[in-house]
Tab-separated table of C-alpha atoms in Angstrom:
chain	number	residue	atom	x	y	z
A	2	MET	CA	0.486	0.435	-0.160
A	3	SER	CA	1.313	3.350	-0.420
A	4	ASP	CA	1.969	5.769	2.206
A	5	TYR	CA	-0.374	8.589	0.222
A	6	ARG	CA	-3.574	8.635	-0.401
A	7	VAL	CA	-3.528	11.260	-3.071
A	8	GLN	CA	-0.832	11.273	-6.030
A	9	LEU	CA	2.702	12.627	-5.416
A	10	ARG	CA	2.704	15.306	-8.320
A	11	GLU	CA	5.766	15.120	-10.387
A	12	HIS	CA	7.687	18.486	-9.360
A	13	GLN	CA	7.043	16.793	-5.242
A	14	LEU	CA	8.698	13.468	-6.271
A	15	GLU	CA	11.433	15.623	-7.836
A	16	ALA	CA	11.857	17.467	-4.717
A	17	VAL	CA	11.556	14.373	-2.617
A	18	ARG	CA	14.172	12.261	-4.839
A	19	ARG	CA	16.791	15.385	-4.304
A	20	ALA	CA	16.852	15.698	-0.410
A	21	ALA	CA	17.682	11.997	-0.422
A	22	GLY	CA	20.626	11.384	1.464
A	23	ARG	CA	20.841	15.109	2.382
A	24	ASP	CA	21.556	16.763	5.913
A	25	TYR	CA	20.167	19.687	4.510
A	26	TYR	CA	17.434	21.142	2.367
A	27	GLY	CA	15.141	24.025	0.847
A	28	LEU	CA	11.917	23.607	-0.960
A	29	PHE	CA	11.625	26.745	-2.407
A	30	MET	CA	8.416	26.286	-3.851
A	31	GLY	CA	5.696	28.519	-4.280
A	32	MET	CA	2.443	28.777	-2.226
A	33	GLY	CA	-0.092	25.572	-3.431
A	34	SER	CA	2.635	23.819	-5.080
A	35	GLY	CA	2.137	21.115	-1.912
A	36	LYS	CA	5.395	21.955	0.092
A	37	THR	CA	3.815	20.423	3.322
A	38	LEU	CA	2.858	16.862	1.975
A	39	THR	CA	6.611	17.559	0.268
A	40	ALA	CA	7.808	17.875	3.596
A	41	TYR	CA	5.805	14.716	5.106
A	42	ALA	CA	7.038	13.016	2.299
A	43	ILE	CA	11.469	13.606	2.915
A	44	LEU	CA	10.619	13.204	6.533
A	45	ARG	CA	9.019	9.851	5.549
A	46	GLN	CA	12.005	8.871	3.254
A	47	GLU	CA	14.630	9.803	5.377
A	48	ARG	CA	13.126	8.281	7.912
A	49	CYS	CA	12.706	11.403	10.882
A	50	LYS	CA	11.452	9.975	13.955
A	51	ARG	CA	11.308	12.927	16.609
A	52	VAL	CA	10.862	15.755	14.148
A	53	LEU	CA	10.252	19.390	15.274
A	54	VAL	CA	8.275	21.965	12.899
A	55	VAL	CA	8.113	25.410	13.617
A	56	CYS	CA	5.534	27.550	11.463
A	57	LYS	CA	4.270	31.574	12.282
A	58	PRO	CA	1.496	31.705	14.636
A	59	ARG	CA	-1.238	32.157	12.518
A	60	THR	CA	-0.491	28.769	10.711
A	61	ILE	CA	-0.776	27.278	13.811
A	62	GLU	CA	-4.044	29.201	14.519
A	63	VAL	CA	-6.053	29.656	11.598
A	64	ASP	CA	-5.392	27.497	8.995
A	65	ASN	CA	-3.072	24.879	9.703
A	66	VAL	CA	-1.642	22.954	6.191
A	67	TRP	CA	0.512	21.104	8.489
A	68	ILE	CA	-2.682	19.118	10.310
A	69	LYS	CA	-5.032	19.060	6.936
A	70	ALA	CA	-2.020	17.465	5.281
A	71	LEU	CA	-2.276	13.854	7.562
A	72	ASP	CA	-5.743	13.535	6.078
A	73	GLN	CA	-3.088	12.577	2.841
A	74	LEU	CA	-0.442	9.951	4.576
A	75	ASN	CA	-1.577	6.497	5.068
A	76	PHE	CA	1.143	6.433	8.037
A	77	LYS	CA	0.801	7.555	12.030
A	78	VAL	CA	1.762	10.672	12.683
A	79	ASP	CA	1.424	12.136	16.190
A	80	LEU	CA	1.541	15.781	15.703
A	81	ARG	CA	1.555	17.815	19.167
A	82	VAL	CA	0.973	21.741	18.611
A	83	VAL	CA	2.953	23.740	21.735
A	84	HIS	CA	1.400	27.169	21.196
A	85	GLY	CA	-0.873	29.401	22.940
A	86	ILE	CA	0.261	29.386	26.404
A	87	ASN	CA	3.112	30.635	28.382
A	88	GLY	CA	6.939	29.851	28.429
A	89	LYS	CA	7.137	27.758	31.512
A	90	GLN	CA	4.177	25.378	30.140
A	91	LYS	CA	5.308	24.928	27.489
A	92	ILE	CA	8.763	24.166	28.621
A	93	VAL	CA	6.268	21.325	30.777
A	94	LYS	CA	4.823	20.061	28.003
A	95	LEU	CA	8.234	19.850	25.786
A	96	LYS	CA	9.476	17.439	29.107
A	97	GLN	CA	5.678	15.888	28.524
A	98	ILE	CA	5.905	14.727	25.227
A	99	THR	CA	9.730	14.162	24.651
A	100	SER	CA	9.833	11.705	28.014
A	101	GLU	CA	7.469	9.486	26.130
A	102	PRO	CA	8.216	6.360	23.592
A	103	ILE	CA	7.723	7.159	20.236
A	104	SER	CA	4.832	4.657	18.809
A	105	ASP	CA	3.747	6.229	15.109
A	106	ASP	CA	5.888	6.886	12.467
A	107	ILE	CA	6.984	9.837	12.941
A	108	GLN	CA	6.082	12.048	15.869
A	109	ILE	CA	5.801	15.990	14.873
A	110	VAL	CA	6.047	19.291	17.904
A	111	GLN	CA	4.740	22.201	15.804
A	112	MET	CA	6.180	25.851	17.715
A	113	SER	CA	5.582	29.302	16.222
A	114	HIS	CA	9.216	31.451	15.335
A	115	ASN	CA	8.148	33.616	17.328
A	116	SER	CA	7.686	32.484	20.830
A	117	ILE	CA	10.204	29.093	20.617
A	118	TRP	CA	13.524	31.713	21.144
A	119	ARG	CA	11.840	33.086	24.489
A	120	ASP	CA	11.632	32.763	28.039
A	121	GLY	CA	13.869	29.853	28.471
A	122	VAL	CA	11.981	27.770	25.945
A	123	ASP	CA	14.903	28.301	23.698
A	124	ASN	CA	16.955	26.277	26.015
A	125	MET	CA	14.760	23.056	26.392
A	126	VAL	CA	13.957	23.050	22.491
A	127	MET	CA	17.998	22.902	22.347
A	128	SER	CA	18.146	20.165	25.128
A	129	ILE	CA	16.127	17.511	22.868
A	130	LYS	CA	17.523	15.641	20.295
A	131	TRP	CA	16.003	15.966	17.350
A	132	ASP	CA	16.339	14.079	13.804
A	133	ALA	CA	14.952	17.094	11.894
A	134	ILE	CA	14.188	20.593	12.202
A	135	VAL	CA	11.944	22.097	9.807
A	136	ILE	CA	11.431	25.380	9.849
A	137	ASP	CA	7.942	26.639	7.705
A	138	GLU	CA	7.870	30.047	6.191
A	139	ALA	CA	11.811	30.017	6.423
A	140	HIS	CA	11.561	33.553	5.312
A	141	ALA	CA	10.438	34.588	8.653
A	142	ILE	CA	14.425	34.091	9.923
A	143	LYS	CA	15.908	36.542	6.934
A	144	ALA	CA	16.880	39.453	8.675
A	145	ALA	CA	20.343	38.668	10.381
A	146	GLY	CA	19.903	41.143	13.447
A	147	SER	CA	16.892	39.628	14.730
A	148	GLU	CA	16.248	37.495	17.667
A	149	VAL	CA	14.720	34.800	15.693
A	150	SER	CA	17.438	34.441	12.639
A	151	LYS	CA	20.253	34.348	15.771
A	152	PHE	CA	18.071	31.185	17.644
A	153	PHE	CA	18.209	29.303	14.650
A	154	ALA	CA	22.239	29.584	13.710
A	155	THR	CA	22.956	28.598	17.303
A	156	PHE	CA	20.140	25.435	17.266
A	157	ALA	CA	21.749	24.719	13.775
A	158	ARG	CA	25.196	24.794	15.611
A	159	ARG	CA	24.082	23.188	18.655
A	160	GLN	CA	21.886	19.983	16.607
A	161	PRO	CA	24.824	19.441	14.114
A	162	LYS	CA	22.979	15.647	13.596
A	163	ALA	CA	19.678	16.952	12.969
A	164	LYS	CA	18.289	16.871	9.452
A	165	ARG	CA	17.272	20.649	8.508
A	166	TYR	CA	14.746	22.375	6.136
A	167	ALA	CA	13.648	25.007	5.134
A	168	LEU	CA	10.132	25.814	3.397
A	169	THR	CA	9.075	28.663	1.324
A	170	GLY	CA	7.623	29.818	-1.521
A	171	SER	CA	9.998	33.378	-1.134
A	172	PRO	CA	13.565	32.559	-0.423
A	173	MET	CA	14.510	36.515	-1.590
A	174	HIS	CA	11.649	37.649	0.283
A	175	ASN	CA	12.398	41.626	-0.640
A	176	SER	CA	15.987	40.874	-1.856
A	177	PRO	CA	18.472	38.211	-3.371
A	178	LEU	CA	20.466	39.258	-0.362
A	179	ASP	CA	17.278	37.790	2.248
A	180	VAL	CA	18.618	34.073	1.363
A	181	TYR	CA	21.427	35.051	4.196
A	182	GLY	CA	19.452	33.838	7.449
A	183	LEU	CA	18.321	31.765	5.667
A	184	TYR	CA	21.503	29.862	4.667
A	185	ARG	CA	22.849	30.718	7.929
A	186	PHE	CA	21.301	28.183	9.485
A	187	LEU	CA	21.090	25.280	6.655
A	188	ASP	CA	24.524	25.660	6.115
A	189	PRO	CA	26.771	28.379	7.086
A	190	SER	CA	29.358	27.760	5.075
A	191	ILE	CA	27.898	28.722	2.002
A	192	PHE	CA	27.106	32.267	2.691
A	193	GLY	CA	29.501	32.523	5.557
A	194	THR	CA	28.885	33.911	8.746
A	195	ASN	CA	29.366	37.854	8.532
A	196	PHE	CA	26.372	39.619	6.966
A	197	ASN	CA	27.977	42.821	5.813
A	198	ARG	CA	30.837	40.476	4.199
A	199	PHE	CA	28.100	39.042	2.534
A	200	ARG	CA	25.924	41.771	1.209
A	201	ASP	CA	29.228	43.690	-0.066
A	202	LYS	CA	30.097	40.592	-1.779
A	203	TYR	CA	26.629	40.871	-4.248
A	204	ALA	CA	25.874	44.256	-4.085
A	205	TYR	CA	26.958	47.962	-4.803
A	206	THR	CA	25.936	49.544	-1.657
A	207	TYR	CA	26.510	53.784	-1.022
A	208	LYS	CA	25.575	55.893	2.972
A	209	ASN	CA	22.834	58.195	2.312
A	210	GLN	CA	22.654	61.571	4.587
A	211	MET	CA	21.782	59.502	7.607
A	212	GLY	CA	24.797	57.739	7.601
A	213	ILE	CA	22.142	54.459	6.775
A	214	THR	CA	23.870	51.678	4.060
A	215	LEU	CA	21.954	51.218	1.264
A	216	VAL	CA	21.870	48.718	-1.669
A	217	SER	CA	21.895	50.550	-4.576
A	218	SER	CA	22.176	47.993	-7.298
A	219	TYR	CA	23.509	44.114	-7.392
A	220	LYS	CA	26.848	42.727	-8.986
A	221	GLU	CA	26.799	40.424	-11.660
A	222	ASN	CA	27.996	37.860	-9.072
A	223	VAL	CA	24.618	37.614	-7.616
A	224	HIS	CA	23.344	35.221	-10.082
A	225	GLU	CA	25.469	32.490	-7.410
A	226	ILE	CA	22.915	33.239	-5.099
A	227	GLU	CA	20.331	31.520	-7.539
A	228	ASP	CA	22.374	28.834	-8.586
A	229	GLU	CA	23.188	28.109	-4.794
A	230	LEU	CA	19.860	27.650	-3.821
A	231	ALA	CA	19.147	25.577	-7.367
A	232	ARG	CA	22.029	23.520	-5.985
A	233	THR	CA	20.919	23.034	-2.399
A	234	GLY	CA	17.145	23.094	-2.823
A	235	TYR	CA	14.502	22.739	-5.449
A	236	LEU	CA	13.415	25.634	-7.086
A	237	VAL	CA	9.062	25.536	-8.115
A	238	ARG	CA	6.749	28.786	-9.295
A	239	SER	CA	3.594	28.440	-8.634
A	240	ARG	CA	2.295	29.366	-12.462
A	241	ASP	CA	5.363	26.863	-13.389
A	242	VAL	CA	3.343	23.773	-12.095
A	243	LEU	CA	0.044	24.582	-11.275
A	244	ASP	CA	-2.990	26.196	-12.848
A	245	LEU	CA	-3.129	29.915	-11.593
A	246	PRO	CA	-6.230	32.082	-12.373
A	247	THR	CA	-5.077	35.362	-14.564
A	248	GLU	CA	-4.503	38.096	-12.875
A	249	HIS	CA	-5.834	41.784	-13.176
A	250	HIS	CA	-4.951	45.084	-11.477
A	251	VAL	CA	-7.018	47.873	-11.444
A	252	TYR	CA	-5.628	50.825	-9.709
A	253	ARG	CA	-8.303	53.224	-8.324
A	254	TYR	CA	-7.802	56.682	-6.998
A	255	CYS	CA	-9.293	59.396	-4.347
A	256	LYS	CA	-8.284	62.801	-3.309
A	257	LEU	CA	-6.827	63.625	-0.074
A	258	LEU	CA	-10.029	66.116	0.971
A	259	PRO	CA	-8.714	69.904	2.930
A	260	GLN	CA	-8.716	68.549	6.686
A	261	PRO	CA	-6.636	65.402	6.096
A	262	ARG	CA	-4.232	67.864	3.451
A	263	LYS	CA	-3.427	70.116	6.106
A	264	VAL	CA	-2.192	67.549	8.818
A	265	TYR	CA	-0.566	65.759	6.333
A	266	ASP	CA	1.430	68.549	4.356
A	267	ASN	CA	3.092	69.256	8.228
A	268	ILE	CA	3.767	66.060	9.261
A	269	LYS	CA	5.718	66.402	5.564
A	270	LYS	CA	7.253	69.140	6.249
A	271	GLU	CA	9.275	67.082	8.531
A	272	LEU	CA	10.048	63.768	6.923
A	273	ILE	CA	11.348	66.503	5.242
A	274	HIS	CA	13.611	68.236	7.727
A	275	LEU	CA	14.671	64.659	8.394
A	276	PHE	CA	15.866	64.144	5.416
A	277	ASP	CA	18.084	67.255	4.324
A	278	ASP	CA	18.956	67.534	8.238
A	279	GLY	CA	20.989	63.686	8.706
A	280	SER	CA	21.237	64.008	12.875
A	281	ALA	CA	17.721	62.710	13.697
A	282	ALA	CA	17.393	60.853	10.570
A	283	THR	CA	16.966	57.779	11.644
A	284	THR	CA	15.291	54.585	9.884
A	285	HIS	CA	12.970	54.001	12.671
A	286	ASN	CA	12.504	57.816	12.927
A	287	ILE	CA	11.686	58.078	9.214
A	288	LEU	CA	9.842	54.722	9.067
A	289	THR	CA	7.317	56.784	11.891
A	290	LYS	CA	6.724	59.622	10.155
A	291	ALA	CA	6.492	57.569	6.625
A	292	THR	CA	3.542	55.434	8.568
A	293	MET	CA	1.555	58.732	9.923
A	294	LEU	CA	1.057	59.841	6.218
A	295	GLN	CA	0.167	56.648	5.680
A	296	GLN	CA	-2.408	56.347	7.799
A	297	ILE	CA	-3.508	60.340	6.915
A	298	ALA	CA	-4.656	58.845	3.565
A	299	ASN	CA	-6.576	56.222	5.027
A	300	GLY	CA	-8.789	58.741	7.696
A	301	HIS	CA	-6.378	58.743	10.919
A	302	VAL	CA	-3.055	58.885	12.452
A	303	ARG	CA	-1.979	59.089	16.043
A	304	ASP	CA	0.646	61.623	17.427
A	305	ASP	CA	3.697	61.669	19.124
A	306	GLN	CA	1.369	60.508	22.114
A	307	ASN	CA	-0.534	57.399	20.920
A	308	ARG	CA	-3.674	59.682	20.505
A	309	LEU	CA	-5.891	58.459	17.812
A	310	LEU	CA	-7.099	61.515	15.620
A	311	GLU	CA	-10.214	60.667	13.304
A	312	LEU	CA	-10.137	62.346	9.719
A	313	GLU	CA	-12.028	62.805	6.642
A	314	CYS	CA	-11.885	59.506	4.578
A	315	SER	CA	-12.660	60.094	0.927
A	316	LYS	CA	-11.209	56.033	0.685
A	317	MET	CA	-14.762	55.333	1.970
A	318	SER	CA	-17.117	56.411	-0.330
A	319	LEU	CA	-14.453	55.096	-3.241
A	320	LEU	CA	-14.575	51.384	-1.670
A	321	GLN	CA	-18.412	51.911	-1.585
A	322	ASP	CA	-18.742	52.498	-5.369
A	323	ILE	CA	-16.369	49.772	-6.019
A	324	LEU	CA	-18.646	47.298	-3.935
A	325	GLU	CA	-22.204	48.626	-5.468
A	326	ASP	CA	-20.398	47.907	-8.784
A	327	LEU	CA	-19.184	44.121	-8.432
A	328	PRO	CA	-21.130	41.653	-10.389
A	329	THR	CA	-23.738	39.821	-8.295
A	330	TYR	CA	-24.265	35.874	-8.575
A	331	SER	CA	-27.159	33.376	-8.662
A	332	ASP	CA	-26.670	30.439	-5.703
A	333	SER	CA	-27.699	27.200	-6.503
A	334	GLU	CA	-30.916	28.087	-4.846
A	335	GLY	CA	-31.607	30.760	-7.407
A	336	LYS	CA	-30.945	33.557	-4.685
A	337	VAL	CA	-28.855	36.501	-6.141
A	338	ARG	CA	-25.505	36.782	-3.837
A	339	ASN	CA	-23.047	39.241	-3.567
A	340	PRO	CA	-19.584	37.977	-4.648
A	341	PRO	CA	-16.871	36.670	-2.351
A	342	VAL	CA	-14.239	39.588	-1.866
A	343	VAL	CA	-11.168	40.072	0.257
A	344	ILE	CA	-10.588	43.518	1.431
A	345	PHE	CA	-6.847	43.353	2.681
A	346	TYR	CA	-5.312	46.234	4.961
A	347	ARG	CA	-2.837	47.615	7.181
A	348	PHE	CA	-3.457	49.797	10.190
A	349	ILE	CA	-6.040	48.320	12.684
A	350	HIS	CA	-8.560	51.646	12.518
A	351	ASP	CA	-8.771	51.550	8.690
A	352	LEU	CA	-11.381	48.239	9.614
A	353	HIS	CA	-13.178	50.704	11.270
A	354	ASN	CA	-14.195	53.104	7.825
A	355	ILE	CA	-14.106	49.298	5.766
A	356	ASP	CA	-16.446	48.609	8.230
A	357	ILE	CA	-18.788	51.333	7.672
A	358	ALA	CA	-18.539	51.015	3.704
A	359	CYS	CA	-19.282	47.511	3.928
A	360	GLY	CA	-22.643	48.206	5.632
A	361	LYS	CA	-23.720	50.698	3.610
A	362	VAL	CA	-24.245	48.894	0.193
A	363	GLY	CA	-25.088	45.964	2.446
A	364	TYR	CA	-22.021	43.899	2.103
A	365	THR	CA	-21.912	41.107	4.924
A	366	HIS	CA	-18.488	41.045	6.212
A	367	CYS	CA	-15.594	39.688	8.687
A	368	THR	CA	-11.920	39.466	10.167
A	369	LEU	CA	-9.953	36.477	9.684
A	370	ASP	CA	-10.804	34.971	12.629
A	371	GLN	CA	-13.968	33.927	10.777
A	372	LEU	CA	-12.658	32.688	7.636
A	373	GLN	CA	-13.820	29.459	7.722
A	374	SER	CA	-17.770	30.861	8.158
A	375	TRP	CA	-16.204	33.295	4.564
A	376	LYS	CA	-15.378	30.178	3.163
A	377	ALA	CA	-18.277	28.634	3.668
A	378	GLY	CA	-20.799	31.695	2.286
A	379	LYS	CA	-22.072	33.034	5.342
A	380	PHE	CA	-20.101	36.489	4.378
A	381	ASP	CA	-19.372	38.461	1.657
A	382	VAL	CA	-16.357	39.847	2.278
A	383	VAL	CA	-12.884	38.875	4.806
A	384	CYS	CA	-11.346	41.904	6.445
A	385	VAL	CA	-7.298	40.867	6.335
A	386	GLN	CA	-4.474	42.721	7.890
A	387	GLU	CA	-1.308	42.252	4.776
A	388	GLU	CA	0.952	40.754	6.760
A	389	ALA	CA	-1.670	37.833	8.372
A	390	GLY	CA	-3.116	37.406	4.705
A	391	ALA	CA	0.879	36.877	3.821
A	392	GLU	CA	0.896	33.756	5.958
A	393	ALA	CA	-0.291	30.661	5.459
A	394	ILE	CA	-3.629	30.582	4.884
A	395	GLU	CA	-6.147	29.982	1.520
A	396	MET	CA	-8.474	32.519	0.617
A	397	THR	CA	-9.645	30.774	-2.786
A	398	ARG	CA	-13.273	31.520	-2.965
A	399	ALA	CA	-12.118	35.387	-3.442
A	400	ALA	CA	-13.109	36.457	-6.567
A	401	TYR	CA	-12.027	40.226	-5.970
A	402	VAL	CA	-9.570	41.245	-4.248
A	403	ILE	CA	-9.581	44.924	-2.757
A	404	TYR	CA	-6.151	46.688	-1.068
A	405	TRP	CA	-7.440	49.328	0.844
A	406	SER	CA	-3.577	50.027	2.329
A	407	LYS	CA	-0.479	48.346	2.389
A	408	VAL	CA	2.600	47.350	3.904
A	409	PHE	CA	5.985	48.554	3.155
A	410	SER	CA	7.170	45.225	2.298
A	411	LEU	CA	7.356	43.742	-1.469
A	412	GLY	CA	7.157	39.548	0.235
A	413	SER	CA	4.234	40.550	2.365
A	414	TYR	CA	1.886	42.028	-0.767
A	415	GLU	CA	3.370	39.707	-2.967
A	416	GLN	CA	2.399	36.443	-0.703
A	417	SER	CA	-1.300	38.176	0.017
A	418	LEU	CA	-1.738	38.121	-3.531
A	419	ALA	CA	-0.135	34.285	-3.894
A	420	ARG	CA	-2.704	33.630	-1.136
A	421	VAL	CA	-5.619	34.668	-3.570
A	422	ALA	CA	-4.086	33.746	-7.105
A	423	ARG	CA	-4.144	29.628	-6.228
A	424	PRO	CA	-5.593	26.835	-7.496
A	425	ASP	CA	-9.230	26.952	-5.763
A	426	GLU	CA	-9.753	23.709	-2.944
A	427	LYS	CA	-12.834	23.047	-4.798
A	428	ASP	CA	-14.885	23.181	-1.806
A	429	ALA	CA	-18.346	21.336	-2.505
A	430	HIS	CA	-20.330	24.058	-0.900
A	431	LEU	CA	-18.891	26.688	-3.121
A	432	HIS	CA	-21.413	27.871	-5.510
A	433	ARG	CA	-19.752	26.213	-9.361
A	434	ALA	CA	-19.810	30.655	-10.631
A	435	GLU	CA	-16.974	30.990	-7.147
A	436	LYS	CA	-14.909	27.656	-8.148
A	437	THR	CA	-14.323	28.988	-12.046
A	438	ARG	CA	-12.421	32.236	-11.509
A	439	SER	CA	-10.642	32.102	-14.628
A	440	VAL	CA	-9.819	35.453	-13.532
A	441	ILE	CA	-9.266	37.109	-10.465
A	442	THR	CA	-9.346	41.325	-10.228
A	443	PHE	CA	-7.056	43.074	-7.415
A	444	VAL	CA	-8.670	46.630	-7.108
A	445	HIS	CA	-5.645	48.977	-5.925
A	446	LEU	CA	-7.046	51.960	-3.534
A	447	VAL	CA	-4.521	54.772	-3.759
A	448	THR	CA	-5.077	57.813	-2.755
A	449	GLU	CA	-3.543	60.995	-4.781
A	450	ASP	CA	-0.404	63.182	-3.972
A	451	THR	CA	0.693	61.185	-1.330
A	452	ILE	CA	2.755	58.747	0.287
A	453	GLU	CA	0.670	55.627	-0.969
A	454	GLU	CA	1.660	56.902	-4.583
A	455	THR	CA	5.512	56.556	-3.467
A	456	ILE	CA	4.787	52.901	-1.821
A	457	GLU	CA	3.169	51.741	-5.321
A	458	THR	CA	6.488	53.200	-6.676
A	459	SER	CA	8.697	51.142	-4.201
A	460	LEU	CA	7.074	47.631	-4.840
A	461	ALA	CA	6.824	48.198	-8.669
A	462	LYS	CA	10.266	48.832	-9.273
A	463	LYS	CA	11.116	46.308	-5.676
A	464	GLU	CA	12.762	49.032	-3.772
A	465	ASP	CA	13.479	50.182	-0.427
A	466	LEU	CA	10.435	52.838	0.382
A	467	ILE	CA	13.303	55.091	2.280
A	468	HIS	CA	15.278	55.195	-1.048
A	469	THR	CA	12.315	55.641	-3.042
A	470	LEU	CA	11.042	58.391	-0.416
A	471	TYR	CA	14.706	60.237	-0.441
A	472	ARG	CA	14.369	60.216	-4.334
A	473	ALA	CA	10.881	61.470	-4.313
A	474	ILE	CA	11.786	64.318	-2.417
A	475	LYS	CA	14.837	65.138	-3.503
A	476	GLU	CA	13.314	65.401	-6.936
A	477	LYS	CA	10.468	67.672	-5.768
A	478	GLN	CA	13.207	70.352	-4.527
A	479	LYS	CA	14.817	70.321	-7.177
């Protein structure tokens, strides 16, 4: 009898074959291409018994793909989730789990990236003898200076006999240099243990007026990074192995009203002053002012004392117009329904304005904690913070996606796109009109003559936002 209740696809079988006998391997496979099932197949092939799987919290809490994939296996997996409890409780639970003999084919302990290195849990985790360590959504450890990235580098050194696997559809999340943190975990001998040396080998850099080192361009040898990814991992783009719907992108603009414009211009002057006077121009200070500008463009802002000031918001009427223009369909009972929509937003208070706009045009809506109800057709709209929507959840029911506001991250933006533009799960409860999805329309709401236009430019050119802001300001000052 096969180990699997489904037929592994050709690219999955190839990844399993290439990973055979290796101490470490990267599954750099796009969303929807079956990374999780492939990882299970590799763990089975390599006879790993005690396995640590580390994911983002949202993967565990909302749409746990590691649990869902168990239905596709014919071998026994004892999956224990250690999450949602304090550090002391995690330590107790880990001791209990690892003191028991492993009776199933594989025992998996699942934990989250952001808690595994805190409150003494790190020492406990490193003291356990693991056969394999799997980092799901491994781009989470890309920042070389972050605590989580440094933890996994140390963890790998302390567990030299454990096989190491990194799973991500975007190993170069925002830049080719993002692979450094990932390979410091997989094999530090490849790119070294000094990030500045690594960066200088593959990129041209400069210091701006604030003394911040930025990448201006990449050197001719940058292809070596992708060559290394191909040598030590399996690279698969979703569009190469899946029948994905066509993406149609539309940009809709609105104007900043007089009241918020006055507030906006004052904050903008402060930002220009930061660029002109480098003494206080830290990355933190610049991004703080940039965030305030984006908030104002979306109808609210928090001042230096974190007090909320509500402003007029022309995006609300723009969103109402868009929702009213979307075509309805008839469900299996002949009832006229609004189309399924995802609305991505960045700030908590954005949800207040979205809530009002949806209510005025008769769209029922929910947030990510009711994702399953939205999938079942109980709501028209699911409202999702973009960074949460970039995590391991799927929203393939959507025919339309609206970006109310965006984060300053190309990787998060691209992943949020892919959470919708992937093959439909074809759930039986969905009406056929919702399953077909030959085209998904992405509508981007942009406030004219604001930082939102700069964000769109930054994402389109795949640039750092600070670099784009600096250039835009200097061009206007000429």
